mmCIF file of C-alpha atoms in Angstrom:
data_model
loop_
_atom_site.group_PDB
_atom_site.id
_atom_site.type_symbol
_atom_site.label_atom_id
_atom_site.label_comp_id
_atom_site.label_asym_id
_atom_site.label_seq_id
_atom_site.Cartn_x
_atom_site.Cartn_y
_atom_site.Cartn_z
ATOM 1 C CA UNK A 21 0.939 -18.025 -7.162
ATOM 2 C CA UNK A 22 4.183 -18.784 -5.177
ATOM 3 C CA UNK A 23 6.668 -20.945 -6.432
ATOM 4 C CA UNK A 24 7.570 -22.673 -3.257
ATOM 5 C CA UNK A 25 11.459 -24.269 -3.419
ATOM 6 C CA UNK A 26 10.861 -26.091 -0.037
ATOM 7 C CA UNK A 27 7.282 -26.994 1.618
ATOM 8 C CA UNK A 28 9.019 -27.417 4.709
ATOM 9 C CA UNK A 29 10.200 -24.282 5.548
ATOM 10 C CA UNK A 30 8.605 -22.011 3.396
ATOM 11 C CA UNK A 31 4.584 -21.447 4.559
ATOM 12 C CA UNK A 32 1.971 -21.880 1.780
ATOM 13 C CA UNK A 33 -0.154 -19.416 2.660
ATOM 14 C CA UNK A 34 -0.521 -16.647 5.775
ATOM 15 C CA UNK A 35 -2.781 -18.447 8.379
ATOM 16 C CA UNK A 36 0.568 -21.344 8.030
ATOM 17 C CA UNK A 37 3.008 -18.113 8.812
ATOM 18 C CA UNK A 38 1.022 -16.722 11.466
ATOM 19 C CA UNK A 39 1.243 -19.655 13.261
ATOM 20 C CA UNK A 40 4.638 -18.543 13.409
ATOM 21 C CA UNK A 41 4.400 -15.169 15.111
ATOM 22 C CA UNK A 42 4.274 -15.463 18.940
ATOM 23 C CA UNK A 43 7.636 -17.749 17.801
ATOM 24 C CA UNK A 44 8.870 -14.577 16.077
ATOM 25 C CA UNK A 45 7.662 -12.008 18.436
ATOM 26 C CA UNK A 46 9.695 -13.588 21.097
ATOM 27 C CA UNK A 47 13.539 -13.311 19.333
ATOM 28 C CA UNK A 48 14.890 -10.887 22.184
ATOM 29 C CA UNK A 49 17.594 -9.923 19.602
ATOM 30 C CA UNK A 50 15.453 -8.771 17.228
ATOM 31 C CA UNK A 51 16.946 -6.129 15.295
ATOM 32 C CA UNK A 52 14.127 -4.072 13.342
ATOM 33 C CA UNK A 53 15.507 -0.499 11.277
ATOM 34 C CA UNK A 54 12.518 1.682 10.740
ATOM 35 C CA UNK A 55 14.698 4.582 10.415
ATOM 36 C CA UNK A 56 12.619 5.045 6.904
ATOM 37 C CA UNK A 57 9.427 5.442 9.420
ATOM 38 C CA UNK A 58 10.607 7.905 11.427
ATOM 39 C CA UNK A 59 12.021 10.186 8.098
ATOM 40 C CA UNK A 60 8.593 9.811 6.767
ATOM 41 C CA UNK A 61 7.254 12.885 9.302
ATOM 42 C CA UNK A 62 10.474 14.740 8.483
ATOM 43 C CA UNK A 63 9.804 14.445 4.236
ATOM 44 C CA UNK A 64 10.509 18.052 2.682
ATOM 45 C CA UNK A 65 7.534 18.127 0.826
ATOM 46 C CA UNK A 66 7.974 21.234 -0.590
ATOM 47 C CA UNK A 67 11.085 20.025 -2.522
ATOM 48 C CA UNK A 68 8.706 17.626 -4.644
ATOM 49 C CA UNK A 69 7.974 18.282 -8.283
ATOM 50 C CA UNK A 70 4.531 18.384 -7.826
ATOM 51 C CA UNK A 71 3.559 21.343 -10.119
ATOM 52 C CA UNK A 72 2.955 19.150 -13.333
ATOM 53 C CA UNK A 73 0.918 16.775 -11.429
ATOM 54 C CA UNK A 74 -0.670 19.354 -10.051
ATOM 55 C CA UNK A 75 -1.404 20.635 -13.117
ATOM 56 C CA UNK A 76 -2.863 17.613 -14.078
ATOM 57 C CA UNK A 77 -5.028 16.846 -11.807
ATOM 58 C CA UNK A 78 -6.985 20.169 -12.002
ATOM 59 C CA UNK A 79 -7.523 19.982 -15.437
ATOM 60 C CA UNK A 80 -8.688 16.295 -14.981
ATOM 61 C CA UNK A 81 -11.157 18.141 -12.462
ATOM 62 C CA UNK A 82 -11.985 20.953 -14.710
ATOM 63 C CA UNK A 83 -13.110 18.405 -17.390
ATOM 64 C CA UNK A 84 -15.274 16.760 -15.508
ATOM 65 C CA UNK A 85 -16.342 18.637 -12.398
ATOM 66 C CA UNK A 86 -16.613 22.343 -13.432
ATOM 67 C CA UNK A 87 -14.499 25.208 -11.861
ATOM 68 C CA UNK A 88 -14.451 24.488 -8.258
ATOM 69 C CA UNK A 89 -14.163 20.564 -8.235
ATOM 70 C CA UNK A 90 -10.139 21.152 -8.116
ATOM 71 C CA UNK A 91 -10.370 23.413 -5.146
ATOM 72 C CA UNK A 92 -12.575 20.844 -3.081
ATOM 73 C CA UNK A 93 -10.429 17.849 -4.352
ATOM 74 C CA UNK A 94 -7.340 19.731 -2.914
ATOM 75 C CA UNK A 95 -8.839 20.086 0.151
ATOM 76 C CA UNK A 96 -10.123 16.845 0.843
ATOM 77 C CA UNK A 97 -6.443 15.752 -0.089
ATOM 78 C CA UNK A 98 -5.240 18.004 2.632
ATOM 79 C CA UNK A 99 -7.995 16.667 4.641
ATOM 80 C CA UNK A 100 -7.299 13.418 4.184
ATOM 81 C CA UNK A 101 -3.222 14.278 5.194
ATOM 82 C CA UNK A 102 -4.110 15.533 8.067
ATOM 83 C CA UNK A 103 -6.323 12.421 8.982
ATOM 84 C CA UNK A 104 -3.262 10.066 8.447
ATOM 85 C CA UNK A 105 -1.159 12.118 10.645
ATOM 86 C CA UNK A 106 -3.730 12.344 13.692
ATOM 87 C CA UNK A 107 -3.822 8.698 13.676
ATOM 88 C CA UNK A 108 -0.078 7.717 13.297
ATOM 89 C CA UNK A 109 3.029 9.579 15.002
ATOM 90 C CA UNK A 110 5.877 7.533 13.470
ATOM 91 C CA UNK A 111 7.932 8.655 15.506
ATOM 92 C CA UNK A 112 5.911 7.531 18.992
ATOM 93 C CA UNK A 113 5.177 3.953 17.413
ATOM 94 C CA UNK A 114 8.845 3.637 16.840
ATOM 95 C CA UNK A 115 9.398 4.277 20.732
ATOM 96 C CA UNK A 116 6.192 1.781 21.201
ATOM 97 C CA UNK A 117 7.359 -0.926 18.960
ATOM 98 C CA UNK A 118 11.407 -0.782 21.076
ATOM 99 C CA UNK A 119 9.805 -0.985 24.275
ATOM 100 C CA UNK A 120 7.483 -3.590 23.266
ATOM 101 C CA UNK A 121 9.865 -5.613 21.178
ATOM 102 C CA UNK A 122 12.044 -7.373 23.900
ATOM 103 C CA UNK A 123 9.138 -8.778 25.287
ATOM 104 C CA UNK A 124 7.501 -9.837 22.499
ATOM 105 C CA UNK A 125 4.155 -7.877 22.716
ATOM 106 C CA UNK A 126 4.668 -6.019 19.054
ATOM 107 C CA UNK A 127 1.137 -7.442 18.369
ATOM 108 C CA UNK A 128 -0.106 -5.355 21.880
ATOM 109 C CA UNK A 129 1.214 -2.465 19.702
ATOM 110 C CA UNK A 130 -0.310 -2.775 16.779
ATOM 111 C CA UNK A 131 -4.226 -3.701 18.367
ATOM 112 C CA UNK A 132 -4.339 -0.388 19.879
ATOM 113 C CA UNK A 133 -3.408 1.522 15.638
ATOM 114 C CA UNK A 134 -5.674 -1.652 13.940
ATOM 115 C CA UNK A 135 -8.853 0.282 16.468
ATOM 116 C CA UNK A 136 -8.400 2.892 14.814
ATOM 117 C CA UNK A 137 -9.623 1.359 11.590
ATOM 118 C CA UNK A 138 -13.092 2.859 11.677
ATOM 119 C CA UNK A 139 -11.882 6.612 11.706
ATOM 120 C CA UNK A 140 -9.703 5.870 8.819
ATOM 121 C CA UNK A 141 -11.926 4.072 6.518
ATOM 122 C CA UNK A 142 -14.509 7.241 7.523
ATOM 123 C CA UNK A 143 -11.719 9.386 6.034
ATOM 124 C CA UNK A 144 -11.325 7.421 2.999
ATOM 125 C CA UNK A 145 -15.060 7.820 2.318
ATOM 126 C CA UNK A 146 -14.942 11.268 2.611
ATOM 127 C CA UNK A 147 -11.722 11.485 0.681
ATOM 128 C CA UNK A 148 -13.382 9.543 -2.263
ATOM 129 C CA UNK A 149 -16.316 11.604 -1.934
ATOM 130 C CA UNK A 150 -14.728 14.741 -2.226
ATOM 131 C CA UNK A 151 -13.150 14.148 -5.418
ATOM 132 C CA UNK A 152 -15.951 11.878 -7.053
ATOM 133 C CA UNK A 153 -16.924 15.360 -9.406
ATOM 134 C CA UNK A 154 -13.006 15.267 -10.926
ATOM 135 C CA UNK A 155 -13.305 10.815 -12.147
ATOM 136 C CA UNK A 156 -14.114 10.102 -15.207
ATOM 137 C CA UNK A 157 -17.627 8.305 -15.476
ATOM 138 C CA UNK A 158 -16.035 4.724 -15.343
ATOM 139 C CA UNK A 159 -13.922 5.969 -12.260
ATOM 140 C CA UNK A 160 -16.954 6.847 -10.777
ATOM 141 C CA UNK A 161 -18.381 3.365 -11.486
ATOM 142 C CA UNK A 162 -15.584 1.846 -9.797
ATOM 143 C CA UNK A 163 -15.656 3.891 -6.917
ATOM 144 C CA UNK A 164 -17.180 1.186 -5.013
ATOM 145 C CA UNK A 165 -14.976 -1.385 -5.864
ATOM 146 C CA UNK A 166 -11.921 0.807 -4.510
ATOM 147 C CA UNK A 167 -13.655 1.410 -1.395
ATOM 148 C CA UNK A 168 -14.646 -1.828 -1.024
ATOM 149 C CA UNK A 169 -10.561 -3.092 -1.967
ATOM 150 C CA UNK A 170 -9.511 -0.375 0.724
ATOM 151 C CA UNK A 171 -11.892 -2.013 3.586
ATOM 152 C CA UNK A 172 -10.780 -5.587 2.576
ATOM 153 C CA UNK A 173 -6.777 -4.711 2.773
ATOM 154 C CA UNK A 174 -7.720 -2.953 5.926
ATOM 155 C CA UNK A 175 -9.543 -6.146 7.375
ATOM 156 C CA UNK A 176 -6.469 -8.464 6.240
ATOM 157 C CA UNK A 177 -3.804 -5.695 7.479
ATOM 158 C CA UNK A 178 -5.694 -6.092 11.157
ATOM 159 C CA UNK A 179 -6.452 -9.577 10.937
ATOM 160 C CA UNK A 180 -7.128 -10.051 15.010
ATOM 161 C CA UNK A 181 -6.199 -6.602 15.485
ATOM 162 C CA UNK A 182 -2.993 -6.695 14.131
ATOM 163 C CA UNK A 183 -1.165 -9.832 14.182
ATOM 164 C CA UNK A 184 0.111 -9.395 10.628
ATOM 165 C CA UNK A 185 1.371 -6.137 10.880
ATOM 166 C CA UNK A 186 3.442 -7.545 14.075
ATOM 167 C CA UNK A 187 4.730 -10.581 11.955
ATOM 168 C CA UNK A 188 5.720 -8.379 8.845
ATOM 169 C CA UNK A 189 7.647 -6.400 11.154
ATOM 170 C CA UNK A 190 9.233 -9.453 12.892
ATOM 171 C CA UNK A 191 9.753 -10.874 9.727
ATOM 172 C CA UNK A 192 11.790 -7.752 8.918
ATOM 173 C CA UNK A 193 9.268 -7.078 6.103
ATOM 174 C CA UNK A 194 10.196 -3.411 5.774
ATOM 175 C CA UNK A 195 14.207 -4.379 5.704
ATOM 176 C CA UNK A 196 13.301 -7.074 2.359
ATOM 177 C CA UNK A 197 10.857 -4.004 0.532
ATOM 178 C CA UNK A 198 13.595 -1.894 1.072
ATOM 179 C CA UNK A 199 16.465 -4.114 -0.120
ATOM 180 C CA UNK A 200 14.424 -5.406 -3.465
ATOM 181 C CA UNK A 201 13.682 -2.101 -4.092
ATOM 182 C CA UNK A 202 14.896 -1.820 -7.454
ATOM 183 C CA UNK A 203 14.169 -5.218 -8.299
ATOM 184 C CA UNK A 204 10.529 -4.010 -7.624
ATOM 185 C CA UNK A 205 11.137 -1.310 -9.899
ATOM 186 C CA UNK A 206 12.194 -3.085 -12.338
ATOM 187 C CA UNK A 207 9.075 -5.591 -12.298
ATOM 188 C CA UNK A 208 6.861 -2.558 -12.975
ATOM 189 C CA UNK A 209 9.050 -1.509 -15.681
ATOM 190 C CA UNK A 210 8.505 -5.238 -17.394
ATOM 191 C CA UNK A 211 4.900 -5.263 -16.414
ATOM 192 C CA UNK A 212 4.061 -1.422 -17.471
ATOM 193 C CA UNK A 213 6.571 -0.249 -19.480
ATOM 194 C CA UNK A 214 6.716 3.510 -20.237
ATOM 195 C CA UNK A 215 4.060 4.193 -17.816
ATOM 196 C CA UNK A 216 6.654 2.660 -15.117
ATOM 197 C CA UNK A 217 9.035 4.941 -15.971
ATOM 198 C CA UNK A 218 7.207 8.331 -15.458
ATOM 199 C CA UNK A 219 7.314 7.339 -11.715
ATOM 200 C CA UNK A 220 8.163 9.939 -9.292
ATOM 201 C CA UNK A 221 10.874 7.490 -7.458
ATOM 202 C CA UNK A 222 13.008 5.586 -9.421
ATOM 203 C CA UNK A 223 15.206 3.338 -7.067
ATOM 204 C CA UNK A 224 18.057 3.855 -9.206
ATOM 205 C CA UNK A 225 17.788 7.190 -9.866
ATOM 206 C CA UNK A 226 16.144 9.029 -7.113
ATOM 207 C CA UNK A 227 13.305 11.514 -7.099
ATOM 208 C CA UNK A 228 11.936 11.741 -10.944
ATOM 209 C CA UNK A 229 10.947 14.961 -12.517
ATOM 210 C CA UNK A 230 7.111 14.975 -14.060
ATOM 211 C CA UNK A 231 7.462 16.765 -16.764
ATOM 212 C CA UNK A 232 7.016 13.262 -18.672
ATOM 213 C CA UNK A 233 3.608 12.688 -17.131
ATOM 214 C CA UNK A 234 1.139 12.456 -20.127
ATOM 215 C CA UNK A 235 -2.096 11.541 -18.026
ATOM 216 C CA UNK A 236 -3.001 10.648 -14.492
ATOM 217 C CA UNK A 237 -3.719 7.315 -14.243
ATOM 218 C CA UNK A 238 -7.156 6.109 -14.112
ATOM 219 C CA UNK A 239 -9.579 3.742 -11.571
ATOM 220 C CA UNK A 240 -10.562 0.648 -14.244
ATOM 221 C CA UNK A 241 -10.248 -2.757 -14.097
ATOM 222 C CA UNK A 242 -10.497 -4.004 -17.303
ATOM 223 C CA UNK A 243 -9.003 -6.459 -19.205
ATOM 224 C CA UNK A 244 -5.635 -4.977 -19.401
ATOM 225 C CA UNK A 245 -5.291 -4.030 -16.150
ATOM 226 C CA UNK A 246 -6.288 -7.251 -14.495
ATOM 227 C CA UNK A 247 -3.595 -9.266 -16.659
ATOM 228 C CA UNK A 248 -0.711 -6.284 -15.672
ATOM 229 C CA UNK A 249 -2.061 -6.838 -11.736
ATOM 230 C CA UNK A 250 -1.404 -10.367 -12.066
ATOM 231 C CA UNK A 251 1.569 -10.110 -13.811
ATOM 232 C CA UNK A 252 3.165 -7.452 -11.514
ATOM 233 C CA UNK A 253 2.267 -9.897 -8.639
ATOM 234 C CA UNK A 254 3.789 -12.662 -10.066
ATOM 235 C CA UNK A 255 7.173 -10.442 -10.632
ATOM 236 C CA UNK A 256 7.213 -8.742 -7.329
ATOM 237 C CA UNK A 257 6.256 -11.976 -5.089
ATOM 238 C CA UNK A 258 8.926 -14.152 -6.705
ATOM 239 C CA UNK A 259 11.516 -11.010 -6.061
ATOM 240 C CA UNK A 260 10.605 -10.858 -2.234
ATOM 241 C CA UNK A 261 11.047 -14.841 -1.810
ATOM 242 C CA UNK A 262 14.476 -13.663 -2.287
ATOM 243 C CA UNK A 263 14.451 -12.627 1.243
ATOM 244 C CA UNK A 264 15.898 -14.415 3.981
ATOM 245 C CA UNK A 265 11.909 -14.730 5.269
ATOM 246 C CA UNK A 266 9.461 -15.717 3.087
ATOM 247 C CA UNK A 267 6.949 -13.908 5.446
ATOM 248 C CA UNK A 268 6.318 -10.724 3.551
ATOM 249 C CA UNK A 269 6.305 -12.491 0.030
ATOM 250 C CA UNK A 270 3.250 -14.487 1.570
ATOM 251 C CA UNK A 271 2.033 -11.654 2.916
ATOM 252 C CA UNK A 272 1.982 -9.715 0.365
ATOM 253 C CA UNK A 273 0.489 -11.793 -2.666
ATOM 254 C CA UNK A 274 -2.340 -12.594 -0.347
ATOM 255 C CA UNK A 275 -2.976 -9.052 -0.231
ATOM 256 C CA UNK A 276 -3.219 -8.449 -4.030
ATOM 257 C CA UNK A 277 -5.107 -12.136 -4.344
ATOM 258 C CA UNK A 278 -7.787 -10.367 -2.039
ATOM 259 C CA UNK A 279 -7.794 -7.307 -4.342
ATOM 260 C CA UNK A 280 -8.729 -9.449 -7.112
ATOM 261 C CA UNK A 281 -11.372 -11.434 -5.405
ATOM 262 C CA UNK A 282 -13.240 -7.774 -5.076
ATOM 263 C CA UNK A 283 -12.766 -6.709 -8.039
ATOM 264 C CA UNK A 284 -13.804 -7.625 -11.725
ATOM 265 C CA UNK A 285 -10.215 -9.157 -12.299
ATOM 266 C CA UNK A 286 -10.754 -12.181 -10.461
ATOM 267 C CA UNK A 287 -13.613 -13.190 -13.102
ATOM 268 C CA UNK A 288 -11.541 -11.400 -16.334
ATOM 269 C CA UNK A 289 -8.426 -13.697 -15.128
ATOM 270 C CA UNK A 290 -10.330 -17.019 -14.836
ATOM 271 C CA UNK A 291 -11.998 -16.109 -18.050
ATOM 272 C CA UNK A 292 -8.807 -15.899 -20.104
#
């Protein structure tokens, strides 16, 4: 799927660029900003316009799960929150990653979050469980597949217990998302039109309202949405090879090649 301008220095797939990482790891001068991971535990969410998609979703679980589905659904969500939190302090990795960087052992870092894997995907099952009564029949189909998608980006994201989280961050992965940011954008604006721009954050513009939000969106992979997938890959991995490393470009359209190989898209794409 990448269009490669130089075999020689660009990797043609991960297991090539993770060759790379103790290499990497060992730039003393590494210069990582994860400010944005630090402001993620300070996020106001009370000034988010959540109150249409609120609104939404409990008359999505009305439909379809009775009276109380919307209650339980909210509290697995806050549940689930809480979960996350208990297993991440942004703010202590950010201290673990600067000790660790200058001598290279980011991946040391990493092993001890990536053994944490079973408690999350145990969340994530009870998450899904939770709110199976508010899906729509087909959603409920295809909860499987999503757990099965969320245990297989897990498994890649702690691919011997973290080495690729350690060379994203090395590869100053979260610096390129952050600078192509409305380049991404704008890829989901070609690949989804309208439905793109009901986002909550718009790059350009900041926090949305949701006043415009018609319908939450929905768990299928059908025909449609397989061909968007691959098209929003396409779009988004060609954006990131923009980046001085072509690390988290790699990274990530081996992430969403997995998705499709668990997922009916991989047999709707080969099909067309």
């Amino acid at each position: 799927m990448l269009c490669l301008a130089s075999a020689q220095t660009i990797p043609t797939n991960v297991e090539d660029a993770l060759a790379k990482v103790n290499q990497v790891l060992n730039i003393p001068n590494l210069n990582l900003n994860l400010t944005n991971l630090s402001d993620i535990k300070n996020l106001n969410t009370s000034a988010l316009p959540i109150t249409e998609a609120e609104n939404k979703l409990r008359e999505k679980c009305e439909k379809n799960g009775g009276a109380k589905a919307y209650d339980v659904a909210k509290q697995a969500t806050f549940d689930f929150v809480n979960c996350a939190k208990n297993l991440v302090n942004f703010t202590v990795l950010k201290e673990e990653m600067d000790k660790a960087r200058p001598t290279g052992d980011l991946d040391e870092v990493f092993k001890k979050y990536c053994r944490k894997k079973p408690i999350l995907k145990n969340c994530i099952v009870n998450y899904t469980n939770s709110i199976e009564s508010c899906l729509e029949p087909i959603e409920r189909e295809n909860k499987k597949i999503v757990l099965n998608v969320t245990e297989k980006i897990l498994n890649f994201v702690c691919f011997k217990e973290g080495d690729r989280i350690a060379l994203f961050i090395a590869a100053k992965g979260p610096e390129c998302f952050q600078s192509k940011g409305q380049a991404i954008f704008e890829c989901a604006n070609a690949t989804y039109g309208s439905e793109a721009k009901n986002l909550p954050i718009n790059p350009a513009n900041g926090l949305q309202s949701f006043e415009d939000i018609k319908s939450l969106p929905s768990l299928v992979f059908d025909d449609k949405a397989c061909r968007n997938m691959d098209k929003f890959q396409t779009c988004v991995v060609d954006v990131l090879e923009g980046c001085d490393d072509p690390t988290p470009a790699n990274l990530l359209d081996s992430i969403f090649n997995y998705i499709k190989k668990v997922t009916p898209c991989e047999k709707v794409l080969k099909s067309a």
